[in-house]
Amino acid sequence: MQLTLKKQDLELNKEWRKTQQFLAPKKKAKKEMDYDAYPSFPLGENKIKAGIEEFATWIEQNKTITIDGYIGVFWNHLVESLGAELKKRGKTVRWFHVDAAMKPSEELDEMLAPYLGGNDPLFGKITDKDLLDWFDTEKLKLIKPDTSADINIILGCGASLAQWQCPIVYFDLPKNELQFRARAGTATNLGSKNKTDNRRTYKRFYFVDWVVLNKHKNKILPDIDLIVDEQRPDNYLFMTGDELRSGLSQMAKNVFRPRPWFEPGAWGGTWMKEQMEGLNKEVENLAWSFELMVLENGIMFESGQYLLEVSFDFLMFNNYQEVLGDCAEKFKYDFPIRFDFLDTFDGGNLSIQCHPTPEYIKENFGMPFTQDETYYILDCKDEPVVYLGFQDGVKPEEFHQALLQSQKEVKELDVDKYIQKFTAKKHDLFLIPNGTIHASGSNNLVLEISSAPYIFTFKMYDWLRLDLDGKPRPINIEHGMKNLNFERKGDTVVPELISAPYVITQTEEYKLEHLPTHPEHFYDVYRYTLNDKIHISTNNKCHVWMLIEGTSVTIETKNGIRQRFNYAETFVVPAAADSYTIYNEKPDNKTLLIQAFVK
C-alpha cells in the first residue's frame, strides 16, 4: 500500500520535481526496516505540526511576520495557500516579496562572474559575497508594513534583511529536492532569471548560492521562531525554533543518522536498488548513495510519527563544537568526513581520475581542504578490480598525449599499459590520497570513506561513454595532469596504497583492528568484530560508523538515547556524547563495524 502511494506521488509530482526517487514520507513507517532510508531522531510528542490550517493558526496571532527561507521554495504557492486560508478566517493580508529589492539579474551575473569559472561546466571558486550583496539596500528600507492590514507578511530568500521587528519563520528545503526542482525547471539560481543547463545551475548552487544562503541561515538561526519543512508543498510540517535548537542540541550529544539520498549514474549498478528497502526498484540503476555528504544531507526529527527534515548544516551552525570536539576549531562548520556508496554491480567502471592537492584546491577553487579518499569494498562479485597507481616507467608527457589523443580521436585508451589494477576482495581498503590515479571497476560496492569535499574529481578518461543525458561527461585532463603524483607507481603501490590491517585488541566480546590510512589522510579507520557488546569513549572525537556485516546493532549513549542501526547504515556519534555502548542484536551472526575519525 505504502509503495503504491509513493509511486502515485512520483506521478503526481513529476511536473515540479524531476527524479525517480520517492518524496520523503511525512510520517514514520510503523514497521522496522532492514535499511531505513528515512532515519529520524526522536523529539517526544506533539512537537511537530502539519498542514496549512495549523500553520495559518500560528500566523494569524501576529500582526507582522517575516518568512525567510532557502532557494527553490515555492513562494507563490505559499502565498496562494496561506492567503486563501487566512481569507477564510476574515483576515486582510498585505504581502511583500523581498525580491522587489533584489538587484537586476544582469547586474548579479556580472558580480558573480569571477566565481563561476567561465566556460568550465563543473568548477568555480567559493564566493566571499554575502546575501546582502544581492539587494539594493535603499529599496530594502522602503519595504514597510501597511498598518491598515490585519497581517503583513514579507517573504522570500533574505526576507529578514528588511529587518522588520517581528517573528521570523524559516522555510527550509532539502538540497536533493532543490536539485530535483531545478532539473524540472521549477527552481533557478538565486536572483537569476535565466535557466541554464543542470551542470551550470549546480555549479552556481555549489560555489555561490549555497555559500551565501548558509551564512545567512547561520546568522539568523538564534532568532528563528518557526521552522518549516517545505519539501511537500501541499502539506507543510513545522515546529518552533526553540524546539529545533533544543533538538539539535540533543542530537549533538547522542547518536544520529543523516537522511541519505540516491542518484543514478552512467556507470551505476544494481546492488543498492535490490538490497535497500524503501527505494524505487524500477530505476535503471543507482550509482551513488549519499550516506554522509553533509553539504547535501538532511537530518530528520520525529514527533508523533511526523518526520520534519532540516539541512545538516543547521546542526553544525548550532552545535559544531559538541559535534566535532577536539577538531572543532580546525573545521568549524565543515563536517570533515564523508561516507558514500559507489555501486558498480552489473554496471561499468568509474572514470580514470584523480583529486587535487591541498594547495591546488585552495588556490583554484577556494576550498579549505582537499578530497582525500579511500575505497572500502563492502561487497563484490566475479573478482572485480580497482585501478590504482601507475605502472613502472610511465612518463607524464606520454600519458598526457595518450589521453589527449583518446579524447580527440574518440579512441580507446590502453588503460592497462599505464595504470595498475588489483583484484578487490570484500573488506579490502584501498588508499587514495590526492594526486593518485584510480578508479573502481565493475561489480564493486564501494564504501567511500573520504574527506568531505566531493565534486573535485578530475576525470581524465571515461571509457568513451555518454552520460545519462546522452551528452559526453566533462573530461578534465589538464586539471588532472597538474595534480597527478607519478611517484605512486610500480612496487611502491601495494605498501603505500593498500591498507594492511593489524589487530590492536582482542577479547571475548570484540576484536579491534587498525586499517592504517595514508600519512596524507587526516582521518583514520578502525574495524570492530563485535561478538556481544563494547563500551567506547569518544575521547572528545566525533566517530562516524557503518555496520558493514551483520544484521543490526543498538547504540546506547551515556545521555540515555537508544537507537537501532542496520546493515549498510551510517551513523554519527558526536564528541559530546562522551561514551556509548554498542550491542550486537544477533550475537550468532558475524557482525563487523567500520569506524572513522579525525586523527
XYZ file of C-alpha atoms in Angstrom:
599
model
C 0.000 0.000 0.000
C 2.733 2.463 1.002
C 4.753 1.642 -2.134
C 1.658 2.294 -4.287
C 1.212 5.712 -2.645
C 4.871 6.548 -3.243
C 4.517 5.691 -6.932
C 1.369 7.826 -7.131
C 3.349 10.679 -5.573
C 6.046 10.299 -8.247
C 3.436 10.561 -10.989
C 1.564 13.479 -9.396
C 4.716 15.471 -8.689
C 6.602 14.901 -11.938
C 5.766 18.399 -13.217
C 7.761 20.085 -10.461
C 10.408 17.524 -9.424
C 12.405 15.538 -11.988
C 13.620 12.314 -10.409
C 12.749 8.657 -9.980
C 13.394 8.891 -6.237
C 10.413 8.945 -3.910
C 9.417 12.028 -1.960
C 10.222 11.542 1.736
C 7.178 10.402 3.711
C 5.577 12.837 6.140
C 5.124 10.043 8.704
C 7.433 7.372 10.066
C 6.779 3.825 8.841
C 5.353 1.691 11.625
C 7.383 -1.417 10.795
C 11.106 -1.693 11.432
C 13.176 -1.662 8.259
C 16.218 -3.734 7.323
C 17.538 -0.487 5.814
C 15.928 2.789 6.819
C 16.137 5.395 4.056
C 14.331 7.923 6.299
C 16.076 7.728 9.690
C 14.952 10.118 12.398
C 15.879 11.493 15.789
C 13.117 11.358 18.450
C 11.852 14.626 19.959
C 8.949 13.464 22.120
C 5.258 14.032 21.476
C 3.429 16.987 19.917
C 6.491 18.933 18.779
C 5.718 18.849 15.036
C 2.545 20.289 13.489
C 1.217 19.653 9.981
C -0.924 21.346 7.376
C -1.930 24.806 6.189
C -4.717 25.168 8.769
C -2.349 24.698 11.712
C 0.187 26.965 10.035
C -2.402 29.703 9.494
C -3.436 29.454 13.150
C 0.136 30.253 14.187
C 0.492 33.039 11.596
C -2.752 34.870 12.459
C -1.594 35.503 16.022
C 0.868 38.091 14.674
C 0.412 41.498 13.070
C 3.683 41.315 11.124
C 5.642 38.246 10.002
C 8.934 37.646 8.220
C 9.032 34.421 6.174
C 12.620 33.800 5.110
C 13.907 30.614 3.513
C 16.078 28.683 1.118
C 16.286 28.892 -2.626
C 13.833 26.680 -4.503
C 10.925 27.241 -2.092
C 7.625 27.687 -3.955
C 6.833 31.176 -2.629
C 3.872 31.764 -4.958
C 2.257 28.542 -3.808
C 2.703 29.643 -0.190
C 1.012 32.997 -0.905
C -1.904 31.240 -2.608
C -2.474 28.534 0.000
C -1.851 30.626 3.130
C -3.670 33.622 1.634
C -6.749 31.512 0.901
C -6.768 30.060 4.419
C -6.405 33.471 6.087
C -9.077 34.954 3.820
C -11.481 32.227 5.002
C -10.832 33.496 8.506
C -11.712 37.065 7.527
C -8.141 38.393 7.663
C -6.829 41.074 5.317
C -3.208 40.328 4.407
C -0.597 42.538 2.733
C 2.147 40.551 1.055
C 5.610 41.954 0.352
C 8.143 39.945 -1.653
C 11.735 40.799 -0.788
C 12.674 40.093 -4.425
C 11.329 43.592 -5.148
C 14.543 44.935 -3.587
C 16.840 42.498 -5.383
C 19.368 43.778 -7.892
C 18.684 43.031 -11.585
C 19.676 39.574 -12.810
C 22.221 41.027 -15.261
C 23.956 43.012 -12.504
C 24.151 39.869 -10.342
C 25.575 37.854 -13.254
C 28.331 40.443 -13.632
C 29.017 40.479 -9.879
C 29.299 36.688 -9.738
C 31.302 36.076 -12.924
C 34.665 35.839 -11.040
C 33.314 32.879 -9.021
C 31.785 30.836 -11.836
C 34.814 29.572 -13.732
C 33.904 30.970 -17.138
C 33.050 28.178 -19.589
C 34.135 25.396 -17.237
C 30.946 23.316 -16.789
C 31.925 21.994 -13.349
C 34.273 24.203 -11.391
C 34.150 27.720 -9.978
C 35.549 29.342 -6.848
C 33.841 29.671 -3.464
C 32.381 33.163 -3.224
C 33.203 35.653 -0.483
C 29.941 37.540 -1.058
C 27.099 37.853 1.460
C 23.369 37.602 0.800
C 23.002 41.359 1.323
C 25.090 41.864 -1.854
C 22.083 40.596 -3.867
C 19.955 43.521 -2.681
C 19.604 47.270 -3.145
C 19.775 48.370 0.497
C 17.812 51.575 -0.150
C 14.961 49.575 -1.665
C 15.043 47.193 1.299
C 14.483 50.130 3.655
C 11.397 51.177 1.703
C 9.554 47.900 2.376
C 7.334 48.841 5.335
C 4.256 47.165 6.839
C 0.790 48.524 5.994
C -0.818 49.483 9.304
C -4.338 49.176 7.855
C -3.985 45.433 7.133
C -4.710 42.736 9.710
C -1.491 40.901 8.848
C 1.665 41.991 6.993
C 3.956 39.309 5.602
C 7.338 39.844 3.938
C 8.684 36.702 2.317
C 11.441 35.313 0.142
C 15.133 34.367 0.353
C 16.694 37.007 2.586
C 13.384 38.479 3.826
C 14.841 39.058 7.291
C 17.355 41.508 5.735
C 14.468 44.012 5.662
C 14.822 43.990 9.477
C 11.168 44.058 10.393
C 10.857 43.733 14.156
C 8.654 40.649 14.198
C 8.734 36.831 14.406
C 10.846 35.014 11.810
C 9.584 31.896 10.045
C 12.171 29.938 8.052
C 11.215 27.656 5.144
C 13.924 25.031 4.592
C 14.243 22.772 1.560
C 16.477 19.662 1.328
C 19.182 20.098 -1.282
C 18.283 16.893 -3.102
C 14.750 18.233 -3.576
C 16.159 21.581 -4.725
C 18.142 19.753 -7.404
C 15.101 17.733 -8.484
C 13.151 21.011 -8.837
C 15.986 22.641 -10.776
C 16.042 19.703 -13.206
C 12.303 20.142 -13.706
C 12.794 23.854 -14.374
C 10.812 24.915 -11.287
C 13.820 26.294 -9.378
C 16.600 28.556 -10.618
C 19.711 30.147 -9.149
C 19.413 32.922 -6.597
C 18.399 36.133 -8.357
C 18.761 34.613 -11.830
C 16.062 34.949 -14.456
C 17.940 32.748 -16.903
C 17.571 28.980 -16.875
C 20.851 27.236 -17.611
C 21.754 23.596 -18.134
C 21.795 21.444 -14.995
C 25.574 21.382 -14.646
C 25.884 25.175 -14.664
C 22.912 25.590 -12.338
C 24.522 23.152 -9.912
C 27.900 24.897 -10.240
C 26.315 28.201 -9.187
C 24.464 26.475 -6.343
C 27.700 24.952 -5.040
C 30.101 27.872 -5.350
C 27.711 30.765 -4.753
C 24.072 30.265 -3.722
C 24.573 27.661 -1.010
C 27.535 29.563 0.420
C 25.694 32.853 0.940
C 22.381 31.290 1.972
C 24.106 29.082 4.544
C 25.955 32.066 6.012
C 22.637 33.901 6.246
C 20.920 30.887 7.807
C 23.659 30.652 10.419
C 23.277 34.333 11.283
C 19.509 34.198 11.842
C 19.329 30.703 13.399
C 19.135 32.027 17.020
C 16.182 34.237 16.029
C 14.060 31.743 14.066
C 10.629 31.421 15.722
C 9.224 28.716 13.444
C 10.955 26.226 11.143
C 9.037 24.777 8.172
C 9.942 21.736 6.042
C 8.792 22.754 2.536
C 9.588 19.602 0.537
C 5.863 18.690 0.463
C 4.282 21.999 -0.671
C 0.743 20.749 -0.048
C 1.496 19.626 3.499
C 3.929 21.819 5.395
C 5.448 20.342 8.546
C 6.697 22.801 11.154
C 7.837 23.281 14.742
C 9.057 26.145 16.883
C 12.576 27.498 16.649
C 13.073 26.655 20.323
C 12.195 23.005 19.646
C 14.549 22.997 16.657
C 17.502 24.345 18.649
C 16.725 22.021 21.561
C 16.501 19.027 19.191
C 19.810 19.926 17.558
C 21.470 20.191 20.964
C 20.114 16.770 21.971
C 21.344 15.293 18.702
C 24.796 16.822 19.258
C 25.373 14.787 22.409
C 23.812 11.478 21.429
C 23.822 9.423 18.211
C 22.104 10.123 14.904
C 21.918 9.015 11.287
C 21.619 11.597 8.480
C 18.977 11.070 5.829
C 20.685 9.508 2.765
C 19.674 10.097 -0.829
C 20.369 8.265 -4.058
C 21.286 9.049 -7.648
C 21.682 7.081 -10.901
C 24.819 7.428 -12.991
C 26.454 6.442 -16.258
C 28.289 3.571 -14.545
C 25.617 2.821 -11.922
C 24.777 -0.610 -10.558
C 22.069 -2.820 -9.101
C 23.213 -3.667 -5.552
C 21.528 -0.783 -3.726
C 18.197 -0.915 -5.510
C 17.988 -4.664 -4.876
C 19.287 -4.682 -1.290
C 17.934 -1.482 0.282
C 14.355 -1.063 1.431
C 12.286 1.993 0.649
C 13.866 2.799 -2.726
C 12.270 2.770 -6.157
C 13.192 -0.633 -7.580
C 12.121 0.383 -11.096
C 15.068 2.720 -11.705
C 17.565 1.608 -14.332
C 20.466 1.869 -11.881
C 21.738 3.604 -8.754
C 25.313 4.864 -8.780
C 25.572 6.796 -5.503
C 24.104 6.726 -2.029
C 24.995 9.943 -0.258
C 25.036 8.436 3.215
C 27.003 11.227 4.852
C 27.684 14.009 2.365
C 26.936 16.765 4.768
C 26.600 19.739 2.441
C 23.657 17.987 0.792
C 22.284 15.717 3.545
C 19.342 16.426 5.769
C 18.553 15.317 9.302
C 15.049 14.238 10.256
C 13.258 14.813 13.534
C 10.366 12.606 14.609
C 7.431 13.559 16.809
C 4.009 11.927 16.863
C 5.142 9.914 13.827
C 5.659 13.114 11.801
C 9.065 13.478 10.093
C 10.408 17.021 9.750
C 13.659 17.435 7.829
C 16.182 20.266 8.059
C 19.563 20.542 6.389
C 22.572 19.055 8.189
C 24.239 22.465 8.337
C 21.715 23.584 10.984
C 23.368 21.098 13.347
C 26.849 22.395 12.574
C 25.821 26.049 12.947
C 24.134 25.360 16.263
C 26.498 22.774 17.779
C 29.723 22.333 15.816
C 31.868 22.261 18.981
C 29.823 19.472 20.573
C 29.769 17.514 17.311
C 33.464 17.779 16.397
C 35.203 18.032 19.759
C 38.978 18.347 19.519
C 38.981 19.309 15.807
C 36.105 21.812 16.039
C 38.153 24.952 15.524
C 40.082 23.402 12.638
C 36.975 22.514 10.613
C 34.372 24.835 12.193
C 31.093 24.289 10.278
C 32.644 21.921 7.713
C 31.942 18.397 8.917
C 35.208 16.735 7.812
C 34.336 13.111 6.931
C 32.227 11.727 4.100
C 30.671 8.253 3.700
C 29.007 7.339 0.416
C 28.396 4.267 -1.721
C 29.645 3.783 -5.272
C 27.640 0.923 -6.799
C 29.043 -0.717 -9.938
C 27.334 -4.131 -9.508
C 26.416 -5.165 -13.084
C 27.439 -1.623 -14.025
C 30.534 -0.016 -15.507
C 33.962 1.167 -14.430
C 34.302 4.578 -12.849
C 36.292 7.121 -14.855
C 40.086 7.133 -14.588
C 40.543 10.070 -12.251
C 42.457 11.905 -9.539
C 41.808 14.648 -6.974
C 43.565 17.979 -6.359
C 46.388 18.686 -3.956
C 45.552 20.837 -0.905
C 47.334 23.817 -2.449
C 45.597 23.425 -5.820
C 42.077 23.109 -4.427
C 42.577 26.153 -2.201
C 44.133 28.382 -4.849
C 41.836 27.431 -7.724
C 38.517 26.665 -6.029
C 38.688 28.361 -2.624
C 38.266 25.119 -0.660
C 39.895 24.852 2.798
C 40.927 21.184 2.430
C 41.038 18.602 -0.318
C 39.285 15.433 -1.401
C 41.419 12.600 0.027
C 39.644 9.257 -0.380
C 39.660 5.572 0.442
C 37.690 2.699 -1.118
C 36.369 0.136 1.364
C 34.987 -2.881 -0.505
C 31.689 -3.595 1.238
C 30.667 -6.228 -1.308
C 31.814 -7.509 -4.699
C 31.412 -10.357 -7.164
C 33.251 -12.020 -10.075
C 36.754 -10.979 -8.984
C 36.418 -7.257 -9.727
C 39.339 -4.845 -9.872
C 40.381 -1.466 -8.542
C 42.650 0.663 -10.718
C 45.322 2.262 -8.529
C 48.713 3.839 -9.199
C 50.888 3.909 -12.295
C 52.827 1.128 -13.950
C 56.607 1.408 -13.666
C 58.185 3.555 -16.341
C 55.150 5.654 -17.270
C 56.311 9.054 -18.496
C 53.995 12.014 -17.714
C 54.160 13.519 -21.215
C 53.480 10.168 -22.887
C 50.447 9.601 -20.659
C 49.264 13.169 -21.311
C 49.472 12.703 -25.067
C 47.674 9.346 -24.921
C 44.804 10.974 -23.013
C 44.560 13.855 -25.481
C 44.655 11.508 -28.448
C 41.940 9.311 -26.922
C 39.717 12.342 -26.443
C 40.391 13.926 -29.830
C 40.030 10.744 -31.891
C 37.345 9.111 -29.682
C 39.756 6.229 -29.340
C 40.054 3.705 -26.505
C 42.911 4.266 -24.081
C 45.113 1.251 -23.306
C 44.457 1.673 -19.582
C 46.433 -1.395 -18.502
C 49.541 -0.021 -20.209
C 49.590 2.949 -17.835
C 47.675 2.035 -14.687
C 47.924 -0.910 -12.306
C 44.866 -2.872 -11.276
C 44.300 -5.069 -8.250
C 41.697 -7.737 -7.549
C 39.270 -6.377 -4.990
C 38.139 -8.588 -2.124
C 35.410 -7.970 0.402
C 36.665 -5.763 3.280
C 39.791 -4.547 1.458
C 40.706 -0.887 1.977
C 42.381 0.972 -0.913
C 44.045 4.310 -0.098
C 43.599 7.225 -2.495
C 45.347 10.364 -1.248
C 45.183 13.428 -3.504
C 47.069 13.111 -6.778
C 46.596 9.325 -7.015
C 45.388 7.870 -10.322
C 42.482 5.494 -9.590
C 39.050 4.080 -10.434
C 36.721 1.381 -9.184
C 35.998 -1.364 -11.657
C 32.650 -3.003 -12.328
C 30.968 -5.306 -9.764
C 32.094 -3.495 -6.623
C 30.016 -1.926 -3.907
C 32.479 0.652 -2.610
C 32.018 2.410 0.688
C 33.937 5.590 0.015
C 35.418 6.899 3.272
C 36.758 10.319 2.458
C 37.350 13.869 3.474
C 34.216 15.913 2.925
C 34.708 17.736 -0.442
C 33.081 15.735 -3.195
C 32.824 17.388 -6.627
C 36.560 17.812 -7.209
C 37.115 14.740 -9.346
C 39.318 15.255 -12.381
C 38.104 12.683 -14.915
C 40.821 12.018 -17.453
C 39.374 9.027 -19.284
C 35.772 7.844 -19.176
C 35.708 4.774 -21.417
C 34.193 6.801 -24.317
C 30.686 6.648 -22.848
C 27.909 9.214 -22.670
C 26.202 10.483 -19.542
C 22.551 9.710 -18.761
C 21.508 12.846 -20.657
C 23.141 11.500 -23.825
C 25.988 14.023 -23.683
C 29.690 13.324 -23.028
C 30.730 13.644 -19.396
C 33.177 16.531 -18.836
C 36.826 15.455 -19.036
C 39.484 17.376 -17.071
C 42.802 16.206 -18.484
C 44.688 19.451 -17.816
C 43.478 19.763 -14.217
C 44.412 16.124 -13.698
C 47.902 16.424 -15.152
C 48.676 19.345 -12.815
C 47.889 17.143 -9.796
C 48.965 13.593 -10.643
C 51.667 12.022 -8.499
C 53.718 9.839 -10.871
C 55.833 8.537 -7.975
C 52.909 6.326 -6.883
C 53.901 3.545 -9.244
C 55.216 0.017 -9.561
C 56.162 -1.884 -6.419
C 55.509 1.134 -4.161
C 51.739 0.984 -4.715
C 50.922 -2.060 -2.578
C 52.716 -0.970 0.625
C 51.714 2.692 0.224
C 48.147 2.480 -1.105
C 46.636 -0.808 0.076
C 45.947 -0.816 3.799
C 47.394 -3.693 5.831
C 45.117 -4.263 8.855
C 46.509 -5.390 12.181
C 44.859 -6.290 15.481
C 45.034 -3.739 18.311
C 42.856 -5.541 20.876
C 41.097 -8.884 21.044
C 38.750 -10.040 23.832
C 35.837 -12.444 24.113
C 33.444 -9.584 23.355
C 35.166 -7.913 20.391
C 38.200 -7.588 18.142
C 39.574 -4.169 17.203
C 41.693 -3.777 14.042
C 43.513 -0.729 12.747
C 43.251 -0.194 8.986
C 46.028 2.368 8.574
C 45.367 5.234 6.182
C 47.951 7.198 4.198
C 50.000 9.881 6.009
C 48.215 12.493 3.871
C 44.796 11.372 5.120
C 43.710 13.433 8.145
C 41.287 10.678 9.201
C 41.870 7.142 10.423
C 39.888 3.899 10.090
C 39.199 1.151 12.649
C 37.233 -2.078 12.212
C 35.436 -3.887 15.022
C 34.314 -7.503 15.032
C 31.557 -7.467 17.642
C 30.602 -10.692 19.412
C 28.495 -9.220 22.200
C 28.928 -5.576 23.212
C 31.572 -2.921 23.583
C 31.771 0.298 25.593
C 33.556 3.162 23.826
C 34.672 6.620 24.942
C 34.707 9.386 22.370
C 37.830 10.969 23.903
C 36.485 14.272 22.565
C 36.389 12.975 18.986
C 33.468 12.585 16.596
C 33.042 8.968 15.442
C 31.475 8.009 12.108
C 30.270 4.409 11.853
C 28.747 1.906 9.476
C 27.586 -1.655 10.063
C 29.454 -3.479 7.275
C 28.483 -7.077 8.070
C 25.693 -8.492 10.190
C 22.062 -7.568 10.740
C 21.733 -4.763 13.292
C 23.233 -3.153 16.373
C 21.821 -0.961 19.120
C 23.682 2.101 20.392
C 23.055 3.454 23.871
C 24.715 6.738 24.756
C 25.721 7.952 28.187
C 22.942 10.524 27.816
C 20.268 7.838 27.554
C 19.300 7.682 23.885
C 18.978 4.174 22.399
C 18.858 3.730 18.636
C 18.985 0.738 16.323
C 21.086 0.712 13.143
C 21.042 -1.855 10.347
C 23.428 -3.323 7.813
C 24.908 -0.662 5.456
C 23.611 2.242 7.536
C 25.865 5.151 8.502
C 25.581 6.792 11.911
C 27.435 9.509 13.781
C 28.383 9.723 17.458
C 29.327 13.326 18.297
C 32.270 14.069 20.573
C 29.920 15.413 23.258
C 28.239 12.003 23.627
C 31.267 11.253 25.848
C 30.719 7.481 25.908
C 28.379 4.866 24.483
C 27.775 1.120 24.267
C 27.245 -0.860 21.067
C 25.204 -4.054 21.426
C 25.181 -6.822 18.839
C 21.479 -7.650 18.469
C 22.240 -11.072 16.974
C 25.422 -12.440 18.583
C 25.176 -15.615 16.492
C 25.789 -13.549 13.340
C 29.208 -12.270 12.371
C 28.993 -8.522 12.997
C 31.539 -6.047 11.658
C 31.567 -2.267 12.018
C 33.827 0.322 10.418
C 34.736 3.497 12.318
C 36.347 6.690 11.002
C 37.548 9.731 12.938
C 39.944 12.646 12.594
C 43.466 11.655 13.622
